[in-house]
Tab-separated table of C-alpha atoms in Angstrom:
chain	number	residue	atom	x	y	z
A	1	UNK	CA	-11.297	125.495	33.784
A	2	UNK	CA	-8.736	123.348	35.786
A	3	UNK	CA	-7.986	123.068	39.422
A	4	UNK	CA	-5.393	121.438	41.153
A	5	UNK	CA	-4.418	120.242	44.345
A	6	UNK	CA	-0.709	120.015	45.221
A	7	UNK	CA	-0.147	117.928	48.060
A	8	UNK	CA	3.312	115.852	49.428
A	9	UNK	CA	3.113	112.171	49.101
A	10	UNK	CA	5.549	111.612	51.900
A	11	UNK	CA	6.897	113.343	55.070
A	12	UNK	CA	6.900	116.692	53.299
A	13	UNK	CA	9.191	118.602	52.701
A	14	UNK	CA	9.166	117.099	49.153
A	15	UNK	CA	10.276	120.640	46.965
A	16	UNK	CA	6.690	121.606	46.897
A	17	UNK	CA	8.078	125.310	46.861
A	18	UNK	CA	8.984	125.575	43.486
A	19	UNK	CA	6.346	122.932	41.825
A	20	UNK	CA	3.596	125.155	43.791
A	21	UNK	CA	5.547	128.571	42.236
A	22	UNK	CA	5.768	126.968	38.539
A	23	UNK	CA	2.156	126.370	38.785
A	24	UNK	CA	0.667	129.467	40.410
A	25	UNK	CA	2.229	131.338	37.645
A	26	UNK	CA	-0.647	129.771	35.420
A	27	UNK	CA	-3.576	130.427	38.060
A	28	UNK	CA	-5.555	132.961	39.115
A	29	UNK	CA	-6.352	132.098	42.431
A	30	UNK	CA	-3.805	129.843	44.990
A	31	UNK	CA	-5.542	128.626	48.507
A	32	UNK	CA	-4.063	127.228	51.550
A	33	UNK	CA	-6.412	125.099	53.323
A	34	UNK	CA	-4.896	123.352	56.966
A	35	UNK	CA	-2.177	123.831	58.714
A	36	UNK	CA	-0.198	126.849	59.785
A	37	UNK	CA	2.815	128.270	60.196
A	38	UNK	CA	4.564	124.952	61.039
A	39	UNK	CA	5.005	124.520	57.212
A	40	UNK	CA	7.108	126.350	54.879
A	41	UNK	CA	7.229	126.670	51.279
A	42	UNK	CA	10.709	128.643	49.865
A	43	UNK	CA	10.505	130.050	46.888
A	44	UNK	CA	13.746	131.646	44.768
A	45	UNK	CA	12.225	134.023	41.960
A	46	UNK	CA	14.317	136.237	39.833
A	47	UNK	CA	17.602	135.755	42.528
A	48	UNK	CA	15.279	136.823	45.434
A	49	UNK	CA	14.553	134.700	48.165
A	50	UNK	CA	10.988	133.927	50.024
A	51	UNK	CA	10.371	132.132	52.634
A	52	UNK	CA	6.478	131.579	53.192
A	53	UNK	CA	4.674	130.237	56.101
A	54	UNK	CA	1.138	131.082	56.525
A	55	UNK	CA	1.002	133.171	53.149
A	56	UNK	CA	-0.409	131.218	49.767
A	57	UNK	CA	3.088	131.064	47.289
A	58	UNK	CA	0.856	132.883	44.730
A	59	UNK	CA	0.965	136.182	46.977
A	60	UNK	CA	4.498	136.667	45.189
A	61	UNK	CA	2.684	136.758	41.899
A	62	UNK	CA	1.645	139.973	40.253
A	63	UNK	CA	-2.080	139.726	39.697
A	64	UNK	CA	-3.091	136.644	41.343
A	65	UNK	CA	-5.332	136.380	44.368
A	66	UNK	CA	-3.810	134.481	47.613
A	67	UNK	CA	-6.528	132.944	50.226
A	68	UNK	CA	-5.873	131.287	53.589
A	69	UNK	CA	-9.025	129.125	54.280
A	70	UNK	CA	-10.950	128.064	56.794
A	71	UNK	CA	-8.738	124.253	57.466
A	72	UNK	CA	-5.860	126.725	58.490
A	73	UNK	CA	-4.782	127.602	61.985
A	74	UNK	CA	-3.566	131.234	62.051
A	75	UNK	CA	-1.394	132.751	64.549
A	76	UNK	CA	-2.663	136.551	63.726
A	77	UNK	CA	0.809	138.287	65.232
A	78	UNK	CA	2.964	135.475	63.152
A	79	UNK	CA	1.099	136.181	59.827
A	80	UNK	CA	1.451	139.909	60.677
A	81	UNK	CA	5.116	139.694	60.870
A	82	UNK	CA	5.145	137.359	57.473
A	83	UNK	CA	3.217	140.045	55.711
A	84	UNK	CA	5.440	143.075	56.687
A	85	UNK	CA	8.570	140.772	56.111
A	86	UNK	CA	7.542	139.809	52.350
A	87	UNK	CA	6.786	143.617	51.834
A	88	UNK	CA	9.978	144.621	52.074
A	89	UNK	CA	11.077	142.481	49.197
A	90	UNK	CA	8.901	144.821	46.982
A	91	UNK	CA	5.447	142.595	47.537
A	92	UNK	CA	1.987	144.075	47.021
A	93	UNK	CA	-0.639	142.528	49.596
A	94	UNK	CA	-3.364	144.224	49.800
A	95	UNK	CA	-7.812	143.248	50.303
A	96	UNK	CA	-7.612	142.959	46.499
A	97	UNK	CA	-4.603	140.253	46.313
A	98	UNK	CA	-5.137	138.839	49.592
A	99	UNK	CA	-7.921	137.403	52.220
A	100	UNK	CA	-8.722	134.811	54.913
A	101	UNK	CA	-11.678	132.831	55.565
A	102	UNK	CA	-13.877	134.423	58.624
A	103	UNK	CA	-14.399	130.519	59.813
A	104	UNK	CA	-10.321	130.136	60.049
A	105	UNK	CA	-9.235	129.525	63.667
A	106	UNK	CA	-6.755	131.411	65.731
A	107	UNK	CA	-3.038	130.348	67.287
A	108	UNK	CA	-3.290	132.269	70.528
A	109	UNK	CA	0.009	132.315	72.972
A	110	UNK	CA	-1.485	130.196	75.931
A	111	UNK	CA	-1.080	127.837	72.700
A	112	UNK	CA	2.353	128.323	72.015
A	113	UNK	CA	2.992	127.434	75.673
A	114	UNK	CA	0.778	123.807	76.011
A	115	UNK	CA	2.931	122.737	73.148
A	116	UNK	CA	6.331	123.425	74.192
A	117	UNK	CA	5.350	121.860	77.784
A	118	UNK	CA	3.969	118.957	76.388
A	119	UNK	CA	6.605	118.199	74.160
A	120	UNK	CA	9.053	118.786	76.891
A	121	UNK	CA	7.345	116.857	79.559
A	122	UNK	CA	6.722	114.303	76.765
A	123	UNK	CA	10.716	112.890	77.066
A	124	UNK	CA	11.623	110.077	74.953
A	125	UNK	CA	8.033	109.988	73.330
A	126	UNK	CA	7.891	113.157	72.218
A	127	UNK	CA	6.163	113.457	69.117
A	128	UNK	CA	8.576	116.331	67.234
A	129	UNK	CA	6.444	119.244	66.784
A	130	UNK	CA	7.479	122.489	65.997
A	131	UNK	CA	6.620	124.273	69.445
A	132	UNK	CA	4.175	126.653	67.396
A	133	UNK	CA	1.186	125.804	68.914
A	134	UNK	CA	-0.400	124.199	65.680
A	135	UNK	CA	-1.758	121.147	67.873
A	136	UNK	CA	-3.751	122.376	70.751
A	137	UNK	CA	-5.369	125.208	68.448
A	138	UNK	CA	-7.069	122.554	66.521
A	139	UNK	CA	-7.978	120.824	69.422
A	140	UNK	CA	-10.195	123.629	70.742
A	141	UNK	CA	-10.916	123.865	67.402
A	142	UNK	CA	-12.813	120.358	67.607
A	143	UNK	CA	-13.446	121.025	71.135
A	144	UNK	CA	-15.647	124.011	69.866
A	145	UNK	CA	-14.000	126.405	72.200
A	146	UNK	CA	-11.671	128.656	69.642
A	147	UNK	CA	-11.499	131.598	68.881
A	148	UNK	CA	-12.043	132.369	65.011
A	149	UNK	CA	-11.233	135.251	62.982
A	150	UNK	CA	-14.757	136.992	63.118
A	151	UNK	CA	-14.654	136.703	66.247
A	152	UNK	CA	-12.336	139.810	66.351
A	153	UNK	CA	-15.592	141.828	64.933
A	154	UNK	CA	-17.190	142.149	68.637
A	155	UNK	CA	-15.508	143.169	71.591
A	156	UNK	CA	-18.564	141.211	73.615
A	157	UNK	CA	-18.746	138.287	71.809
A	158	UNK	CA	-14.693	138.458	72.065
A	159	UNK	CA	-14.900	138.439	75.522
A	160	UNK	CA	-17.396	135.370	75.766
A	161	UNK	CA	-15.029	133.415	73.724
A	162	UNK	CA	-12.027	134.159	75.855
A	163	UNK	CA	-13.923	133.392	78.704
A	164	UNK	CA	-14.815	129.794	77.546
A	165	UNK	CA	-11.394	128.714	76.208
A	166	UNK	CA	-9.583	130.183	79.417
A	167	UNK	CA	-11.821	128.294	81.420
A	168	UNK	CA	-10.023	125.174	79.723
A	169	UNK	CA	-6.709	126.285	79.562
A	170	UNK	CA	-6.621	127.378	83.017
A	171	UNK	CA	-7.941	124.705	84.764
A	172	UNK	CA	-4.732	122.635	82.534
A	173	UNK	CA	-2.147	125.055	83.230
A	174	UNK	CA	-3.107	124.823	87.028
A	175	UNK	CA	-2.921	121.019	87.077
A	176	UNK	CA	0.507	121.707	85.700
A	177	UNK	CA	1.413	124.479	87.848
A	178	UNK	CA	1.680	127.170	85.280
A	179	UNK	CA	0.878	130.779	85.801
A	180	UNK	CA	-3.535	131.068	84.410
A	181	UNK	CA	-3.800	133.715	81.226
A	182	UNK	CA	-5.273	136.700	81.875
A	183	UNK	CA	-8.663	137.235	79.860
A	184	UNK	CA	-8.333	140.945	79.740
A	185	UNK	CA	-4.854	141.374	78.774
A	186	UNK	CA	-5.203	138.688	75.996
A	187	UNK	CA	-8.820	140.486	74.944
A	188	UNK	CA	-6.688	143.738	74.352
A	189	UNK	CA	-4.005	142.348	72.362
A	190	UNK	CA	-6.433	140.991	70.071
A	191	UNK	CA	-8.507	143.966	70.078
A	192	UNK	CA	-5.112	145.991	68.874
A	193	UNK	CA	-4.821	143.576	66.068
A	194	UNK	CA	-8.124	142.748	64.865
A	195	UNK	CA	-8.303	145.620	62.415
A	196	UNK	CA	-5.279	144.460	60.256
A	197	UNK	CA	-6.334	141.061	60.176
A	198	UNK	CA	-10.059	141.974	60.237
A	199	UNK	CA	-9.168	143.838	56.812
A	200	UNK	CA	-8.681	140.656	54.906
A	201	UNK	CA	-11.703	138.921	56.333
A	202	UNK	CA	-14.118	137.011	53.605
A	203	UNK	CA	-16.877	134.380	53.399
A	204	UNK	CA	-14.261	132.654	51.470
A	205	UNK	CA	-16.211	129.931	50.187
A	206	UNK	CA	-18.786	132.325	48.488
A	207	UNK	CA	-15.520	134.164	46.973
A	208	UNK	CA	-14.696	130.751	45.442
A	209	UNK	CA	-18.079	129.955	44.286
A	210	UNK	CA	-17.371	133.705	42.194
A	211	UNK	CA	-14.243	132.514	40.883
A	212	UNK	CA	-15.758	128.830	39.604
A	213	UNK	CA	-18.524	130.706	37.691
A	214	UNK	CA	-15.861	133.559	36.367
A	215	UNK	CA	-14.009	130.392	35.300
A	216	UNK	CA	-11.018	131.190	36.992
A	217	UNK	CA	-7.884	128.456	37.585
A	218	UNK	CA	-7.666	128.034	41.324
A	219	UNK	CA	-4.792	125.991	42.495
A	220	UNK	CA	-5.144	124.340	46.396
A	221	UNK	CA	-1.629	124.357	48.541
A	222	UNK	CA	-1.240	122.148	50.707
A	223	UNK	CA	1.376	122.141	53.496
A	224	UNK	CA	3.334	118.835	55.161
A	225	UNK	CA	2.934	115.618	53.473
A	226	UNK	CA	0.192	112.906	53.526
A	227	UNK	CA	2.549	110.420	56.069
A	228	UNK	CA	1.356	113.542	58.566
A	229	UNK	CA	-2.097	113.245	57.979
A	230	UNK	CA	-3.989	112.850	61.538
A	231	UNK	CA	-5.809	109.756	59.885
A	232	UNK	CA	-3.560	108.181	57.348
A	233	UNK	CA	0.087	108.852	58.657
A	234	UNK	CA	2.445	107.362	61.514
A	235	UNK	CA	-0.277	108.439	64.185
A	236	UNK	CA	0.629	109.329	66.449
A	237	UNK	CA	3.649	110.865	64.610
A	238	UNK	CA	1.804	113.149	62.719
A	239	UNK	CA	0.578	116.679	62.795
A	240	UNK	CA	-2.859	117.597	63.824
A	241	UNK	CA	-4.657	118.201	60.295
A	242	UNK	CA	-6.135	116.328	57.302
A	243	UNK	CA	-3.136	116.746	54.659
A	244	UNK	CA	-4.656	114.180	51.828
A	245	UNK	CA	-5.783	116.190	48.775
A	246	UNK	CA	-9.791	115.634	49.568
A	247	UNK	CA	-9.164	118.245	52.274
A	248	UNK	CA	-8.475	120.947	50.171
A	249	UNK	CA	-12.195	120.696	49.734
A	250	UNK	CA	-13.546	120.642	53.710
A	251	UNK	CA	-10.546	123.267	54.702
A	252	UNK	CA	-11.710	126.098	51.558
A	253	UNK	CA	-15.310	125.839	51.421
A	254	UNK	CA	-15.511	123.868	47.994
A	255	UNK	CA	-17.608	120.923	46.752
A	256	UNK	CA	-14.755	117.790	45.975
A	257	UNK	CA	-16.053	117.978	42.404
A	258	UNK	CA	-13.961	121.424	42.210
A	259	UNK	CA	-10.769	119.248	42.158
A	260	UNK	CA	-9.626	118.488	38.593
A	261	UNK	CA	-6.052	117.178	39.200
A	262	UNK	CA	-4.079	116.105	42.109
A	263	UNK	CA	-0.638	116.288	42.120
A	264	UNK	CA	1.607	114.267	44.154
A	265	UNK	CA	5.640	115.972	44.971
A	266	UNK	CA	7.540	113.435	45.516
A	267	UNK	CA	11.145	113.737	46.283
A	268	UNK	CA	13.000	110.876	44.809
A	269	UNK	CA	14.665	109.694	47.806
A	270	UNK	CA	12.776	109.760	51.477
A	271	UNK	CA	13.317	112.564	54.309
A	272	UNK	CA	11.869	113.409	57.523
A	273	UNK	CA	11.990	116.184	60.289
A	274	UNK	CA	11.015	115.076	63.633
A	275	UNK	CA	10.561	111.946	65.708
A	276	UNK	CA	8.654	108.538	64.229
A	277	UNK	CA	8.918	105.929	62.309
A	278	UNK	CA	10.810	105.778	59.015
A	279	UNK	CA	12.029	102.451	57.567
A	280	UNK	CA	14.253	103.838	54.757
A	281	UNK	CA	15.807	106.007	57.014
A	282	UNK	CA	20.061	106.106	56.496
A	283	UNK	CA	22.049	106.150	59.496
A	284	UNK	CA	25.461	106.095	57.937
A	285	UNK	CA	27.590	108.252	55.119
A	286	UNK	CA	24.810	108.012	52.496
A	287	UNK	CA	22.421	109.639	54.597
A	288	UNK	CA	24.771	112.422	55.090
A	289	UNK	CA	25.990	112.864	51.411
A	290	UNK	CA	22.153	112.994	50.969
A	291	UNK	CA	21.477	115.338	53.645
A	292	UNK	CA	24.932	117.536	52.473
A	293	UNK	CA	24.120	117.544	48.905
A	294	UNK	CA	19.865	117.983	49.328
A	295	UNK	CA	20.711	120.709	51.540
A	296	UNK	CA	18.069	119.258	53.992
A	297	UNK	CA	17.293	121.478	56.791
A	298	UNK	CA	13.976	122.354	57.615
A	299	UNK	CA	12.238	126.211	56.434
A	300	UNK	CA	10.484	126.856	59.020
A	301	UNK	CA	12.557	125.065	62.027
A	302	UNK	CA	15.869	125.249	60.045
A	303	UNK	CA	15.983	121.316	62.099
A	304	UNK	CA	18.158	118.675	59.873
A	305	UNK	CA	16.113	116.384	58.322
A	306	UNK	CA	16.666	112.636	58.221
A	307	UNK	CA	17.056	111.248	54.810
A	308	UNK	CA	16.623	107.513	53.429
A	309	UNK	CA	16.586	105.933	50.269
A	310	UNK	CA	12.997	106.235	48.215
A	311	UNK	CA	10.442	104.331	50.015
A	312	UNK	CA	8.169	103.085	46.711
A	313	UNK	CA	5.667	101.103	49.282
A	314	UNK	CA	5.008	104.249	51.196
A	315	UNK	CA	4.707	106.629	48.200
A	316	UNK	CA	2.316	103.784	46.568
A	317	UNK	CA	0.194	103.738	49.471
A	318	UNK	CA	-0.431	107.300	49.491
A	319	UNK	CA	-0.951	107.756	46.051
A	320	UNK	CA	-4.478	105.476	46.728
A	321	UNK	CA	-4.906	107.305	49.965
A	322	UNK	CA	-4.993	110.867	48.480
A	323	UNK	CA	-5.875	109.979	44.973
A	324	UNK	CA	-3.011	111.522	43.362
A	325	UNK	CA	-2.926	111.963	39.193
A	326	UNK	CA	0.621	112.616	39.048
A	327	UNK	CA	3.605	113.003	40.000
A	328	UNK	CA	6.266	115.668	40.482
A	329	UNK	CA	9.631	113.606	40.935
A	330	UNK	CA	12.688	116.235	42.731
A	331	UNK	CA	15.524	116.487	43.775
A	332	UNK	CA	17.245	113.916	41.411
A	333	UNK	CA	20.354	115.775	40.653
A	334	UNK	CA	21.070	114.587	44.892
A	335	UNK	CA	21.765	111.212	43.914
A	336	UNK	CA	23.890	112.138	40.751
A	337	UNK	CA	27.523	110.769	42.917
A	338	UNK	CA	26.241	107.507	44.194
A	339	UNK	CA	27.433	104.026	42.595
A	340	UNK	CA	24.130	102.534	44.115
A	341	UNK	CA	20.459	103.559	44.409
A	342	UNK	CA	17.848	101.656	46.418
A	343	UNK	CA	14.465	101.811	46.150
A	344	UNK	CA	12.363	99.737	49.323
A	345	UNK	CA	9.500	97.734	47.308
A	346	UNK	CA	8.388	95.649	50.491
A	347	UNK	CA	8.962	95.211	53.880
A	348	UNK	CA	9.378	92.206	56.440
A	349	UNK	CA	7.909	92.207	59.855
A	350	UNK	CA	7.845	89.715	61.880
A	351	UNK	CA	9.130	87.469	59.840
A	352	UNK	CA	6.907	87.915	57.080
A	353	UNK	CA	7.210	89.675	54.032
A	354	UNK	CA	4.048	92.568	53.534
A	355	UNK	CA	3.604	95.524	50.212
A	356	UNK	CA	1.625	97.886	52.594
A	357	UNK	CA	2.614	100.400	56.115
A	358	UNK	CA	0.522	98.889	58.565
A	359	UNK	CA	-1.370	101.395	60.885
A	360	UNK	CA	0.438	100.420	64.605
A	361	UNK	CA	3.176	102.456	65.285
A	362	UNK	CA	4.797	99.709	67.045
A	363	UNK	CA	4.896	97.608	64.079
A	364	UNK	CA	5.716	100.702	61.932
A	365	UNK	CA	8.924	100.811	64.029
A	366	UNK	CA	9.475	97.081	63.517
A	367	UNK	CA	8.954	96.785	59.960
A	368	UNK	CA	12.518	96.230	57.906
A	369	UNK	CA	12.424	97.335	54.428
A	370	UNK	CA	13.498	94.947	51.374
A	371	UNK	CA	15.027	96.663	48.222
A	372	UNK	CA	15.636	96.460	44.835
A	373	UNK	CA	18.893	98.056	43.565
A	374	UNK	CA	20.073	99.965	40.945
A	375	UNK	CA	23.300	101.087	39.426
A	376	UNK	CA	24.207	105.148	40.138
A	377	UNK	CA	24.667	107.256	37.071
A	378	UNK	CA	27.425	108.694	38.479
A	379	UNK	CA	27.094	111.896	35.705
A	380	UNK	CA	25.588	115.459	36.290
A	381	UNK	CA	21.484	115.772	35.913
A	382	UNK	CA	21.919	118.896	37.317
A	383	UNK	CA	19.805	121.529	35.206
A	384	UNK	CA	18.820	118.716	32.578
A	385	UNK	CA	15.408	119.995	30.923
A	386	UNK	CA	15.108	117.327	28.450
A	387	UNK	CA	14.438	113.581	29.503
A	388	UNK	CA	16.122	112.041	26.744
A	389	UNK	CA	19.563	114.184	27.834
A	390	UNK	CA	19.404	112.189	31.704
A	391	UNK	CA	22.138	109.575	31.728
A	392	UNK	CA	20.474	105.629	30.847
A	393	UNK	CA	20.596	104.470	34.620
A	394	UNK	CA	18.268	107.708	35.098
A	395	UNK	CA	15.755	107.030	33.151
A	396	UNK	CA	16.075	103.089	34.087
A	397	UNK	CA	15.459	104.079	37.751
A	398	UNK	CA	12.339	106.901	37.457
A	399	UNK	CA	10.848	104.174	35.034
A	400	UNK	CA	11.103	101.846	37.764
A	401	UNK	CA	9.491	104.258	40.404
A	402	UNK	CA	6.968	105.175	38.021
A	403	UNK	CA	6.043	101.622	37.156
A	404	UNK	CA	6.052	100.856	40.526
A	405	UNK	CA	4.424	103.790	42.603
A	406	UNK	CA	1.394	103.402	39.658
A	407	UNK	CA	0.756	106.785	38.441
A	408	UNK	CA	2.383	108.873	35.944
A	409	UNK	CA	5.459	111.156	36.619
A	410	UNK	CA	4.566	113.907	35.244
A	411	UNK	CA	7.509	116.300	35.985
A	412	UNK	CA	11.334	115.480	37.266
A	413	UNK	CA	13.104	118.462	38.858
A	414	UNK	CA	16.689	118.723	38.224
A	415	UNK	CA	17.843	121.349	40.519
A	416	UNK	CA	16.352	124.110	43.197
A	417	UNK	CA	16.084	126.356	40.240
A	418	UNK	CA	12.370	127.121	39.170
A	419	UNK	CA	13.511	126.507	34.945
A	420	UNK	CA	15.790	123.506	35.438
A	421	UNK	CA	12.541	120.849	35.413
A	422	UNK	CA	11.658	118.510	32.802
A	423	UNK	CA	7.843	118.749	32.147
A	424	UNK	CA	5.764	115.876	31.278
A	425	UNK	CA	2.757	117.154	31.333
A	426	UNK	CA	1.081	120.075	32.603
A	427	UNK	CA	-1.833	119.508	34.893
A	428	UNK	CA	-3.419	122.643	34.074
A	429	UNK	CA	-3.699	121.777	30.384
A	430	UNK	CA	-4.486	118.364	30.133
C-alpha cells in the first residue's frame, strides 16, 4: 500500500489537474483536505472537459471513491451546483462514490459578503482573494462559532448555531452599516438543503481507517500551493488554510504515518493570481509570451495570472517546508520559443546577497532576484514522452533545477494533454 500527497510547491496553479488525474487513475480512494471552492483543478479526459472545484478529481473515475474532508470549507449550494453540473457530462456520484466529512465546515452567504467588503474597503492593500468567502468561514471556524455539516441533522441545534455566529456577524455588519442576516430565513435555506448534502455525510476518518486495513491506495489533493500556506507563505498574501503536505493528515482524519510519498507540481517557470510579493515576476514581453503561450488564466476566477521566470530559491525552500519526495516538472513545452531561460538561484536585499525568502512581507517586496542563465532550445518539446528525445539545452536546464531545487524530478509534462508526460518514476510503485 502507497499513499500520496500531491501538493503545489509554489503559488499554485502549477498543472496539478492532470498530475492529480494521471494518478487517481491508479487509486482507489482521492481526498481533498482544506480549502474550498477558491481552487480549481481542470481536467481534459477522453476530449471532455471538467472543471472541479470542491469535488476530489477522482469523482471522474469509474470505481473510485471521492472524499471532501474535514480541512475543507464547503459552500453546500456551490458544491450542489458542481455536482449537478459534472452530471451532465455523464458522471455517476452517488453515497457509494462520494462523501464528506461530518466535522467539514460550512461557506454560508453572510460569508460571501464580509469578503467582498473587506477586500473592497481594503484599497491598495487588498490581499487578492477570490470574493468566495473562503477566509471568514475559517475564521469562525477557529473562532468555534461555525456551522458544520452535522449540524444540518437538528433543526434545534441548527438554530443554536445560527444564533451564535449571527450574533458575530451582526454586530460586524452593523459597525459597517450593512443590512443584519436574518436567522430564520438562513435556518430555512439550510433546512431545504440539508438532505442532499446530509446524504453524503461520514465519520470520514473511520472510513479511512477501513480503507488502510482493506489496503486500499488513497491519494490526498491538495488545492493552492505551499507560497499560500497561512504559516509558510507571503503572509499576509496567502489564503486562510494549511496547504503544506503534513495537512493532508489534520484536514482527513489520518495519522502523518499514512503519507508514503509527497509529490511536489512544479511548473517550470513561476506564476501567480492575485496581489503579493513575487520576485521573478516579468513585467515586459516575456511575461506575456509566457502568459499567451501557458494559457494562464485562472479556473476558478478565469483572472490572468502573472508569470516570471522559475524561482529555484522559492521552490527549494518549500520542498524542506512540505517535505516533498518529488517532483512533477510542467509546462515545459511554454518556454520551447525563447533564446534565454533564467532561473533566480539567490536574491539581494539590502545590499546583501541571501539563498532563502525571508518571512516580512516588506522585505519580500524588496528582495531582487539574481539569476543564472541558460540558452533556449528554441525546438518543439511539445508531446515529447521520452527524455532522451528533449532537445540538449532541455535536459541541461531541468538538470540544473533538479540539482538545484534538491529532490528528484520525477515526471516532466510536455503539454496539457494527460499522455504527453515523461515519467520518471511512479510514486505509487516505488
Amino acid at each position: 500500500m502507497r499513499n500520496i500527497v500531491v501538493v503545489g510547491s509554489q503559488w499554485g496553479d502549477e498543472g496539478k489537474g492532470k498530475i492529480v488525474d494521471w494518478l487517481s487513475e491508479q487509486a482507489d480512494v482521492v481526498i481533498r483536505f482544506q480549502g474550498g471552492h477558491n481552487a480549481g483543478h481542470t481536467l481534459v479526459i477522453d476530449g471532455v472537459t471538467y472543471k472541479l472545484r470542491l469535488l476530489p478529481s477522482g469523482i471522474v473515475r469509474k470505481n473510485k471513491i471521492s472524499i471532501i474532508g474535514n480541512g475543507v470549507v464547503v459552500d453546500p449550494w456551490a458544491l450542489i451546483d458542481e455536482i449537478n453540473e459534472i452530471k451532465l457530462k455523464g458522471v455517476e456520484v452517488n453515497v457509494n462514490n462520494f462523501m464528506i466529512s461530518e466535522a467539514a465546515n460550512l461557506i454560508l452567504p453572510f460569508h460571501r459578503e464580509m469578503d467582498e467588503i473587506r477586500e473592497d474597503a481594503a484599497g491598495k492593500g487588498k490581499i487578492g482573494t477570490t470574493r468566495r468567502g473562503i477566509g471568514p468561514a475559517y475564521e469562525d471556524k477557529v473562532g468555534r462559532r461555525s456551522i458544520r455539516v452535522m449540524d444540518l441533522r437538528s433543526e434545534k441545534n441548527l438554530d443554536k448555531r445560527l444564533e451564535l455566529v449571527l450574533a458575530h456577524h451582526n454586530a460586524v455588519r452593523k459597525g459597517l452599516g450593512k443590512d443584519i442576516f436574518e436567522k430564520d430565513k438562513l435556518k430555512s435555506d439550510l433546512l431545504k438543503i440539508a438532505p442532499q448534502i446530509l446524504q453524503f455525510s461520514q465519520p470520514v476518518w473511520l472510513k479511512i481507517d477501513e480503507f488502510k486495513k482493506q489496503k486500499k491506495k488513497i491519494l490526498f489533493e491538495g488545492a493552492q500551493g505551499i507560497l499560500l500556506d497561512v504559516d509558510h507563505g507571503t503572509y499576509p498574501y496567502v489564503t486562510s488554510s494549511n496547504t503544506v503536505a503534513s495537512s493532508a493528515a489534520t484536514g482527513s482524519g489520518c495519522g502523518v504515518n499514512s503519507i508514503n510519498y509527497v509529490l511536489g507540481i512544479t511548473k517550470a517557470y513561476t506564476t501567480r493570481v492575485g496581489e503579493g510579493p513575487f520576485p521573478t515576476e516579468l513585467k515586459n514581453e516575456i511575461g506575456e509570451i509566457l502568459g499567451t503561450r501557458g494559457k494562464e488564466f485562472g479556473t476558478v476566477t478565469s483572472r490572468k495570472r502573472r508569470c516570471g521566470w522559475f524561482d529555484g530559491v522559492l521552490v527549494r525552500q518549500t520542498i524542506k517546508i512540505s517535505g516533498i519526495d518529488g517532483i512533477a516538472l510542467t509546462k515545459l513545452d511554454v518556454l520551447d520559443e525563447l533564446d534565454e531561460i533564467k532561473m533566480c538561484v539567490k536574491y539581494e536585499l539590502n545590499g546583501k546577497n541571501i539563498d532563502y525568502l525571508p518571512a516580512a512581507a516588506e522585505d519580500q517586496l524588496k528582495i531582487k532576484p539574481i539569476y543564472k542563465t541558460f540558452p533556449g532550445w528554441k525546438i518543439s518539446t511539445n508531446g515529447i514522452k521520452d527524455k532522451n528525445k528533449l532537445p540538449e539545452n532541455a535536459k541541461k536546464y531541468i538538470n540544473a533545477v533538479e540539482d538545484f531545487i534538491g529532490a528528484k524530478i520525477s515526471s516532466i509534462s510536455t503539454s496539457p494533454e494527460r499522455d504527453d508526460t515523461i515519467l520518471v518514476e511512479n510514486p505509487f510503485k516505488i
